[in-house]
Amino acid sequence: MPRPKADFDDLRPLAFREPDEVLDADRMYTIYEVARLLQGVETDAELDVETENVLLDWAIPWMLKYADEFVFAEPENDAEPGHYGLATEE
């Protein structure tokens, strides 16, 4: 249910960090790892499903916003996620 803005004490602008501020140029990450890094969580942290879903809710639009700055590697098999990294000139 929508709430009035007056219900909130702290309203801030939505700001996205640049991909090179979050990811290492020489690494490839799963969407789950990207989601964790965006929130300052270790990539191997154990998270419950609900928390993981919230992190993904933030990561997916961020990756879409910066899609031109990413490369993608196919998963090794159907049970694995793909990997994403920064697009760099080689």
PDB file of N, CA and C in Angstrom, residues 1-12:
ATOM      1  N   MET A   1       0.850  -1.172   0.000  1.00  0.00           N
ATOM      2  CA  MET A   1       0.000   0.000   0.000  1.00  0.00           C
ATOM      3  C   MET A   1       0.899   1.239   0.000  1.00  0.00           C
ATOM      4  N   PRO A   2       0.692   2.162  -0.908  1.00  0.00           N
ATOM      5  CA  PRO A   2       1.481   3.397  -0.929  1.00  0.00           C
ATOM      6  C   PRO A   2       1.298   4.192   0.361  1.00  0.00           C
ATOM      7  N   ARG A   3       2.360   4.874   0.755  1.00  0.00           N
ATOM      8  CA  ARG A   3       2.334   5.697   1.969  1.00  0.00           C
ATOM      9  C   ARG A   3       2.672   7.141   1.626  1.00  0.00           C
ATOM     10  N   PRO A   4       2.190   8.085   2.384  1.00  0.00           N
ATOM     11  CA  PRO A   4       2.526   9.488   2.151  1.00  0.00           C
ATOM     12  C   PRO A   4       4.017   9.742   2.408  1.00  0.00           C
ATOM     13  N   LYS A   5       4.597  10.629   1.634  1.00  0.00           N
ATOM     14  CA  LYS A   5       6.002  10.978   1.834  1.00  0.00           C
ATOM     15  C   LYS A   5       6.235  11.520   3.234  1.00  0.00           C
ATOM     16  N   ALA A   6       5.259  12.192   3.781  1.00  0.00           N
ATOM     17  CA  ALA A   6       5.395  12.786   5.114  1.00  0.00           C
ATOM     18  C   ALA A   6       5.638  11.728   6.198  1.00  0.00           C
ATOM     19  N   ASP A   7       5.359  10.458   5.905  1.00  0.00           N
ATOM     20  CA  ASP A   7       5.600   9.380   6.869  1.00  0.00           C
ATOM     21  C   ASP A   7       7.086   9.081   7.056  1.00  0.00           C
ATOM     22  N   PHE A   8       7.927   9.580   6.165  1.00  0.00           N
ATOM     23  CA  PHE A   8       9.345   9.242   6.176  1.00  0.00           C
ATOM     24  C   PHE A   8      10.190  10.431   6.610  1.00  0.00           C
ATOM     25  N   ASP A   9      11.138  10.169   7.506  1.00  0.00           N
ATOM     26  CA  ASP A   9      12.020  11.219   8.007  1.00  0.00           C
ATOM     27  C   ASP A   9      13.176  11.528   7.063  1.00  0.00           C
ATOM     28  N   ASP A  10      13.637  10.525   6.307  1.00  0.00           N
ATOM     29  CA  ASP A  10      14.846  10.685   5.515  1.00  0.00           C
ATOM     30  C   ASP A  10      14.596  10.278   4.070  1.00  0.00           C
ATOM     31  N   LEU A  11      14.354  11.240   3.191  1.00  0.00           N
ATOM     32  CA  LEU A  11      14.188  10.988   1.766  1.00  0.00           C
ATOM     33  C   LEU A  11      15.463  11.414   1.058  1.00  0.00           C
ATOM     34  N   ARG A  12      16.050  10.489   0.296  1.00  0.00           N
ATOM     35  CA  ARG A  12      17.310  10.766  -0.393  1.00  0.00           C
ATOM     36  C   ARG A  12      17.160  10.472  -1.878  1.00  0.00           C
TER      37      ARG A  12
END
